[in-house]
Short mmCIF file of C-alpha atoms in Angstrom, two decimals:
data_model
loop_
_atom_site.label_atom_id
_atom_site.label_comp_id
_atom_site.label_asym_id
_atom_site.label_seq_id
_atom_site.Cartn_x
_atom_site.Cartn_y
_atom_site.Cartn_z
CA MET A 101 2.82 -4.35 59.01
CA ARG A 102 -0.55 -4.27 58.56
CA GLY A 103 -3.70 -6.60 57.91
CA ARG A 104 -3.65 -9.96 58.56
CA ASP A 105 0.26 -9.86 60.22
CA HIS A 106 -0.31 -11.40 63.56
CA ARG A 107 3.09 -11.81 64.75
CA PHE A 108 3.11 -9.27 67.62
CA LEU A 109 -0.29 -11.20 69.12
CA ASP A 110 1.19 -14.79 69.28
CA GLU A 111 1.96 -14.64 72.83
CA LEU A 112 -1.67 -14.22 73.81
CA SER A 113 -2.48 -17.65 72.38
CA PRO A 114 -2.49 -19.38 75.80
CA LEU A 115 -4.97 -16.75 77.15
CA VAL A 116 -6.94 -16.87 74.21
CA GLU A 117 -6.90 -20.58 74.61
CA GLU A 118 -7.67 -21.38 78.03
CA PHE A 119 -11.35 -19.19 77.52
CA MET A 120 -11.98 -21.60 74.74
CA ILE A 121 -11.18 -24.36 76.69
CA GLN A 122 -13.85 -23.04 79.31
CA ASP A 123 -16.06 -22.69 76.70
CA VAL A 124 -16.67 -18.91 76.93
CA PHE A 125 -16.26 -18.44 73.54
CA PRO A 126 -15.81 -20.95 70.48
CA GLY A 127 -13.04 -18.48 68.65
CA ALA A 128 -12.16 -14.76 68.83
CA VAL A 129 -10.10 -11.93 66.56
CA ILE A 130 -8.17 -9.79 68.25
CA GLY A 131 -6.80 -6.64 66.34
CA PHE A 132 -3.88 -4.04 67.67
CA ASP A 133 -3.13 -1.31 66.34
CA THR A 134 0.24 0.71 67.77
CA GLY A 135 -0.27 4.03 65.05
CA THR A 136 3.09 2.63 63.15
CA SER A 137 1.97 -1.14 62.91
CA ARG A 138 -1.45 -2.99 62.78
CA TYR A 139 -1.59 -6.93 63.83
CA THR A 140 -4.97 -8.99 63.72
CA ARG A 141 -5.36 -12.23 64.21
CA ALA A 142 -8.02 -14.92 64.84
CA TRP A 143 -8.15 -18.08 66.81
CA GLY A 144 -10.38 -21.31 67.11
CA TYR A 145 -13.82 -20.92 65.37
CA ALA A 146 -16.97 -18.74 64.19
CA HIS A 147 -19.20 -21.23 65.07
CA LYS A 148 -19.60 -24.57 67.08
CA SER A 149 -20.35 -26.21 64.05
CA HIS A 150 -16.51 -25.93 63.51
CA THR A 151 -16.72 -22.45 60.76
CA LYS A 152 -13.20 -21.38 61.18
CA MET A 153 -12.75 -18.43 62.76
CA ARG A 154 -11.19 -15.71 59.90
CA GLU A 155 -10.04 -12.06 60.70
CA THR A 156 -11.93 -10.72 57.87
CA LEU A 157 -15.54 -11.76 59.31
CA TYR A 158 -18.17 -9.36 60.24
CA PHE A 159 -19.28 -9.35 64.04
CA ASP A 160 -22.47 -7.97 65.79
CA ILE A 161 -20.84 -5.17 67.65
CA ALA A 162 -24.00 -4.54 70.09
CA SER A 163 -23.15 -1.55 72.28
CA VAL A 164 -19.86 -0.57 70.61
CA THR A 165 -23.02 0.87 67.95
CA LYS A 166 -22.91 3.72 70.11
CA LEU A 167 -19.92 5.02 69.78
CA PHE A 168 -20.34 5.32 66.52
CA THR A 169 -23.89 6.82 66.81
CA ALA A 170 -21.70 9.20 69.28
CA ALA A 171 -19.23 10.15 66.88
CA ALA A 172 -21.62 11.57 64.42
CA VAL A 173 -23.31 13.38 67.15
CA PHE A 174 -19.77 14.95 67.47
CA ARG A 175 -19.23 15.53 63.51
CA LEU A 176 -23.03 17.78 64.24
CA MET A 177 -21.31 19.52 67.24
CA ASP A 178 -18.27 20.88 65.33
CA SER A 179 -20.26 21.95 62.37
CA GLY A 180 -22.52 23.92 65.34
CA GLN A 181 -25.95 22.05 64.54
CA LEU A 182 -26.20 21.17 67.87
CA TYR A 183 -24.02 21.06 71.36
CA GLU A 184 -23.79 19.31 74.52
CA HIS A 185 -26.30 21.61 76.58
CA THR A 186 -28.74 21.62 73.66
CA LYS A 187 -32.22 20.51 75.23
CA ILE A 188 -33.31 17.46 73.38
CA LEU A 189 -36.44 18.85 72.97
CA SER A 190 -35.71 21.22 70.59
CA LEU A 191 -34.02 18.95 68.34
CA LEU A 192 -37.68 16.80 68.33
CA PRO A 193 -41.01 17.14 67.28
CA TRP A 194 -42.73 15.72 70.53
CA SER A 195 -45.84 17.65 71.97
CA ASP A 196 -46.87 15.08 74.41
CA PRO A 197 -47.09 16.93 77.74
CA ILE A 198 -45.57 14.27 80.25
CA VAL A 199 -42.41 13.74 77.77
CA ARG A 200 -41.85 17.58 77.62
CA SER A 201 -42.19 18.02 81.67
CA ALA A 202 -40.21 14.77 82.43
CA LEU A 203 -37.48 15.74 79.75
CA SER A 204 -37.60 19.64 79.62
CA GLU A 205 -33.69 19.75 81.31
CA THR A 206 -32.45 16.46 79.19
CA ASP A 207 -29.69 17.66 77.13
CA VAL A 208 -27.30 16.11 74.66
CA GLY A 209 -24.58 15.81 77.10
CA SER A 210 -26.59 13.60 79.57
CA LEU A 211 -27.77 11.25 76.84
CA LEU A 212 -23.95 10.89 75.84
CA THR A 213 -22.89 10.47 79.50
CA HIS A 214 -26.00 8.24 80.43
CA HIS A 215 -26.82 10.76 83.19
CA SER A 216 -30.06 11.18 81.65
CA GLY A 217 -31.95 9.46 84.27
CA LEU A 218 -33.69 7.39 81.83
CA ARG A 219 -34.60 3.49 82.91
CA ALA A 220 -32.12 1.15 82.14
CA TRP A 221 -34.15 -0.79 79.59
CA TYR A 222 -37.27 -1.65 77.69
CA PRO A 223 -38.66 -3.70 75.28
CA LEU A 224 -40.19 -1.29 72.63
CA TYR A 225 -41.11 -3.96 70.16
CA THR A 226 -43.71 -5.56 72.71
CA ARG A 227 -45.53 -1.94 71.41
CA ALA A 228 -44.73 -2.12 68.03
CA GLY A 229 -48.30 -0.25 67.54
CA ASP A 230 -47.00 2.88 69.61
CA ASP A 231 -44.40 5.44 68.64
CA VAL A 232 -41.14 6.00 70.81
CA GLU A 233 -43.02 9.61 72.33
CA LYS A 234 -46.20 6.85 73.32
CA ILE A 235 -43.86 4.81 74.77
CA LEU A 236 -41.57 7.20 77.17
CA SER A 237 -45.10 9.14 78.02
CA ASP A 238 -46.51 5.41 79.64
CA LEU A 239 -42.77 5.12 81.04
CA LEU A 240 -41.94 8.50 82.46
CA GLY A 241 -45.46 9.23 84.17
CA GLU A 242 -45.71 12.32 85.92
CA ARG A 243 -41.96 11.49 87.43
CA VAL A 244 -38.82 13.84 86.29
CA PRO A 245 -36.12 11.44 85.91
CA ALA A 246 -32.98 11.58 88.28
CA ARG A 247 -30.18 12.64 86.75
CA GLU A 248 -27.73 10.23 88.56
CA MET A 249 -25.37 7.82 85.50
CA VAL A 250 -27.63 4.81 84.70
CA TYR A 251 -26.69 2.63 81.69
CA SER A 252 -29.51 2.64 79.74
CA ASP A 253 -30.20 1.86 75.88
CA LEU A 254 -32.75 4.14 76.02
CA ASN A 255 -30.23 7.37 75.84
CA PHE A 256 -28.59 6.39 72.31
CA ILE A 257 -31.90 5.29 71.17
CA LEU A 258 -32.93 8.65 71.42
CA LEU A 259 -29.59 10.11 69.74
CA GLY A 260 -30.20 7.84 66.58
CA ILE A 261 -33.73 9.63 66.12
CA ILE A 262 -32.40 13.21 66.94
CA LEU A 263 -29.49 12.08 63.97
CA GLU A 264 -32.18 10.95 61.69
CA HIS A 265 -34.62 14.83 62.26
CA LEU A 266 -31.61 16.80 62.16
CA THR A 267 -29.89 15.35 58.81
CA GLY A 268 -33.22 14.49 57.25
CA GLN A 269 -31.77 11.12 56.63
CA ARG A 270 -32.51 7.52 57.62
CA LEU A 271 -29.98 6.63 60.52
CA ASP A 272 -27.66 4.61 58.28
CA ARG A 273 -27.57 7.18 56.13
CA ALA A 274 -26.54 9.57 58.44
CA ILE A 275 -23.99 7.23 60.06
CA ARG A 276 -22.47 6.63 56.62
CA SER A 277 -22.10 10.36 55.33
CA LEU A 278 -20.90 11.51 59.19
CA VAL A 279 -18.71 8.59 60.20
CA LEU A 280 -18.03 6.06 57.74
CA ASP A 281 -17.43 7.56 54.94
CA PRO A 282 -14.91 10.24 56.40
CA LEU A 283 -12.95 7.70 58.10
CA HIS A 284 -13.11 4.93 55.18
CA LEU A 285 -14.57 2.47 56.76
CA ALA A 286 -15.89 0.11 54.05
CA GLN A 287 -16.51 -2.75 56.29
CA THR A 288 -19.13 -1.59 58.89
CA THR A 289 -22.46 -1.50 57.81
CA TYR A 290 -25.77 -2.28 59.43
CA THR A 291 -26.80 -4.39 56.47
CA PRO A 292 -23.76 -7.11 56.08
CA ASP A 293 -23.95 -10.38 53.74
CA PRO A 294 -25.17 -12.93 56.42
CA ALA A 295 -22.24 -15.45 54.50
CA HIS A 296 -19.36 -13.09 56.01
CA CYS A 297 -21.20 -12.86 59.51
CA VAL A 298 -20.14 -14.78 62.86
CA PRO A 299 -23.30 -15.94 64.56
CA THR A 300 -24.67 -14.77 67.73
CA GLU A 301 -27.20 -16.19 69.85
CA THR A 302 -29.64 -19.23 69.47
CA GLY A 303 -32.76 -17.04 68.83
CA ASN A 304 -33.29 -14.24 71.52
CA THR A 305 -32.99 -16.70 74.82
CA ILE A 306 -32.13 -14.10 76.58
CA GLU A 307 -34.01 -11.66 76.23
CA LYS A 308 -37.09 -13.72 75.95
CA GLY A 309 -36.07 -14.13 80.00
CA MET A 310 -35.50 -10.47 80.16
CA VAL A 311 -39.24 -9.77 78.29
CA SER A 312 -40.74 -12.47 80.66
CA ASP A 313 -39.29 -11.00 83.67
CA LEU A 314 -40.98 -7.71 83.55
CA GLY A 315 -44.38 -9.33 83.22
CA LEU A 316 -44.84 -8.68 78.99
CA THR A 317 -45.39 -10.82 75.81
CA TYR A 318 -44.02 -10.61 72.55
CA THR A 319 -45.30 -12.99 69.68
CA GLY A 320 -42.72 -12.14 67.39
CA TRP A 321 -39.88 -13.79 68.00
CA ARG A 322 -37.46 -15.47 65.61
CA PRO A 323 -36.83 -18.94 65.23
CA ASP A 324 -34.69 -20.40 67.58
CA GLU A 325 -31.75 -20.98 65.31
CA ALA A 326 -28.58 -19.39 64.84
CA ILE A 327 -28.64 -15.36 64.33
CA ARG A 328 -26.39 -14.59 61.41
CA GLY A 329 -26.27 -11.39 59.43
CA GLN A 330 -28.84 -10.05 61.43
CA CYS A 331 -28.50 -7.94 64.93
CA ASN A 332 -29.25 -9.60 67.93
CA ASP A 333 -30.75 -6.69 69.67
CA GLY A 334 -34.69 -7.33 69.95
CA ASN A 335 -35.39 -3.30 70.31
CA ALA A 336 -32.75 -2.79 67.05
CA PHE A 337 -34.12 -5.81 64.91
CA TYR A 338 -37.98 -6.22 66.14
CA TYR A 339 -38.88 -1.89 67.03
CA PHE A 340 -35.92 -0.29 64.33
CA HIS A 341 -35.66 -3.02 61.54
CA GLY A 342 -32.02 -3.20 62.14
CA LEU A 343 -31.20 0.82 62.39
CA ALA A 344 -31.18 2.11 65.58
CA GLY A 345 -28.50 4.27 67.32
CA HIS A 346 -27.82 1.92 70.41
CA ALA A 347 -27.09 -1.03 68.70
CA GLY A 348 -27.36 -2.94 64.76
CA LEU A 349 -23.95 -2.41 63.29
CA PHE A 350 -21.63 -5.11 61.98
CA SER A 351 -17.96 -4.20 61.60
CA THR A 352 -14.51 -5.99 61.24
CA ALA A 353 -11.65 -6.02 63.30
CA GLU A 354 -9.61 -3.57 60.97
CA ASP A 355 -12.41 -1.48 60.69
CA LEU A 356 -12.63 -1.33 64.32
CA LEU A 357 -9.00 -0.15 64.79
CA THR A 358 -9.47 2.18 61.93
CA PHE A 359 -12.52 3.81 63.98
CA GLY A 360 -10.53 3.74 67.04
CA ARG A 361 -7.60 5.48 65.53
CA ALA A 362 -9.35 8.65 65.17
CA PHE A 363 -8.98 9.70 68.73
CA CYS A 364 -5.84 8.74 69.01
CA THR A 365 -4.07 10.41 66.69
CA PRO A 366 -3.09 14.38 67.80
CA GLN A 367 -3.54 15.39 64.04
CA SER A 368 -6.70 13.80 63.16
CA THR A 369 -8.75 15.69 61.25
CA PHE A 370 -12.08 13.62 62.06
CA LEU A 371 -12.82 16.31 65.32
CA SER A 372 -11.39 19.79 65.95
CA ARG A 373 -9.18 19.66 68.58
CA SER A 374 -11.30 21.52 70.82
CA LEU A 375 -13.84 19.06 70.84
CA MET A 376 -11.65 16.16 70.71
CA GLU A 377 -10.95 17.70 74.00
CA LYS A 378 -13.83 17.98 75.17
CA VAL A 379 -15.11 14.76 74.44
CA LEU A 380 -12.74 13.01 76.40
CA THR A 381 -13.22 14.58 79.86
CA GLU A 382 -14.41 12.34 82.19
CA ARG A 383 -17.99 13.44 82.98
CA GLY A 384 -18.63 10.98 85.96
CA GLY A 385 -19.57 7.62 86.59
CA ASP A 386 -16.89 6.24 84.09
CA ARG A 387 -17.80 7.85 81.25
CA LEU A 388 -16.65 10.15 78.92
CA TYR A 389 -19.20 11.53 76.00
CA GLY A 390 -20.23 8.59 74.46
CA PHE A 391 -17.18 6.42 75.64
CA GLN A 392 -16.92 4.32 79.17
CA CYS A 393 -13.49 4.32 81.56
CA GLY A 394 -12.48 2.81 84.00
CA ASN A 395 -11.66 -0.49 85.51
CA LEU A 396 -12.42 -2.01 82.00
CA TYR A 397 -10.00 0.34 80.36
CA PRO A 398 -6.66 -0.60 82.01
CA SER A 399 -3.46 2.38 82.62
CA GLY A 400 -6.25 4.86 81.67
CA GLY A 401 -7.56 3.87 78.50
CA PHE A 402 -11.46 4.41 77.01
CA GLY A 403 -13.77 2.42 74.81
CA HIS A 404 -16.96 0.54 75.23
CA THR A 405 -18.12 -3.07 75.10
CA GLY A 406 -20.51 -5.20 73.43
CA PHE A 407 -23.10 -7.93 74.43
CA THR A 408 -22.50 -10.07 71.95
CA GLY A 409 -18.63 -9.89 73.37
CA THR A 410 -17.19 -7.19 71.69
CA TYR A 411 -14.86 -4.52 72.85
CA LEU A 412 -12.81 -1.72 71.62
CA TYR A 413 -9.97 0.10 73.52
CA MET A 414 -7.96 3.24 72.78
CA GLN A 415 -5.05 4.90 74.58
CA PRO A 416 -3.75 8.22 73.13
CA GLU A 417 -0.95 8.70 75.01
CA LEU A 418 0.66 5.32 74.00
CA GLY A 419 -1.17 5.93 70.38
CA ILE A 420 -2.68 2.47 70.96
CA VAL A 421 -5.86 0.98 70.00
CA ILE A 422 -7.00 -2.59 70.92
CA THR A 423 -9.94 -4.64 69.33
CA VAL A 424 -11.26 -7.71 71.41
CA LEU A 425 -14.08 -9.59 68.81
CA THR A 426 -15.94 -13.13 70.27
CA SER A 427 -19.18 -14.70 70.15
CA ARG A 428 -19.94 -15.23 73.70
CA LEU A 429 -23.55 -15.77 73.07
CA GLN A 430 -23.05 -18.73 71.50
CA ASN A 431 -23.29 -20.30 74.95
CA THR A 432 -25.75 -20.92 77.50
CA PRO A 433 -25.46 -18.71 79.88
CA PRO A 434 -22.74 -16.67 78.22
CA GLY A 435 -19.77 -16.33 80.06
CA ASN A 436 -18.09 -12.95 81.27
CA LEU A 437 -15.60 -11.58 79.28
CA ASN A 438 -14.22 -8.50 81.58
CA ARG A 439 -11.14 -10.53 82.75
CA PHE A 440 -9.87 -11.54 79.30
CA ARG A 441 -10.76 -8.11 78.17
CA THR A 442 -8.51 -6.50 80.67
CA GLU A 443 -5.53 -9.44 80.33
CA VAL A 444 -5.66 -8.93 76.65
CA VAL A 445 -5.25 -4.88 77.06
CA LYS A 446 -2.46 -5.28 79.83
CA ALA A 447 -0.50 -8.27 78.10
CA LEU A 448 -0.66 -5.99 74.51
CA LEU A 449 0.74 -2.72 76.85
CA ALA A 450 3.32 -4.46 78.43
CA GLN A 451 4.90 -5.72 75.21
CA VAL A 452 4.62 -1.67 74.04
CA VAL A 453 6.41 -0.35 77.37
CA THR A 454 8.95 -2.97 77.39
CA GLY A 455 10.16 -1.98 74.27
CA GLY A 456 8.70 -4.57 71.36
CA GLN A 457 7.04 -1.84 69.44
CA GLY A 458 8.97 1.76 70.08
CA THR A 459 5.49 3.32 69.94
CA SER A 460 5.31 7.03 70.57
CA ARG A 461 4.11 8.70 73.60
CA HIS A 462 1.77 11.88 73.20
CA ARG A 463 -1.95 13.21 74.17
CA VAL A 464 -4.67 14.07 71.93
#
């Protein structure tokens, strides 16, 4: 059973409806793949204007984009073009002395696990006339970054730049050739048809506040109307024109399940077995290479969340992939989805454990 068959998800309806009644989101799409069967189902509305939610709609997956960037990096690691211990300054044509001093020991692995010490966030678009090297120079000063885990978009912005330099391709083409085409992901793109997209926020209300809190100004904001078919993230949209390593991709439940399946199937040829084992080794701070783990991923799973209200969960031992897609930014202030995400996963895993699907157990 594949595609839109959703009988296995019907039992989630009370939970989904609880969160819709609380106005956490107007609608949701949930996908569940056991390795032998696949189910997707939609609830509610894609927009508060009562546009009906559909399983086939595209979502701005926000930071779930990082998994696709990481996957592209893994492919280059498998081909020997770089390694986790490769120093990033050997991959970038940067000569600024402050940057070279501060990032001299920063390697690819520290970007993948957010142990580079770079600050959590900075609105690059407030300095549209400067390149990333110049902005980093000013942010770093003479300080060598500490190496504790700090979740930072800047890590994956740099990985996106590295991908472009190594492949000689624009980022969307590099992601297409390294990840999307090999996995046959035809519904994942940086440039979706807006008519097929779930809207996110009304303007960039949240980032306006974040920029103001830093004492910065920006005058190029989008109109205060529903953002549809453009990435919500400010750095991805304003500075990188939609193509960035940390955010910017749109995808569907079907494609996200297929992507997750590549990391939950022992015979997957997407990565070599030795690299897959390395990728899925915990690195501290609830981080694998590229992936998150910990409390948000019950029963030893891993995956990633997206600020817009997206989530991808994988559990190789059970062969399970789950995606939860919502548009939480349509509500002001946006609600916290963590309980919803984990309760969806726990409910679906309980069905598997009690024999609902007889899923095989295995390790990658």
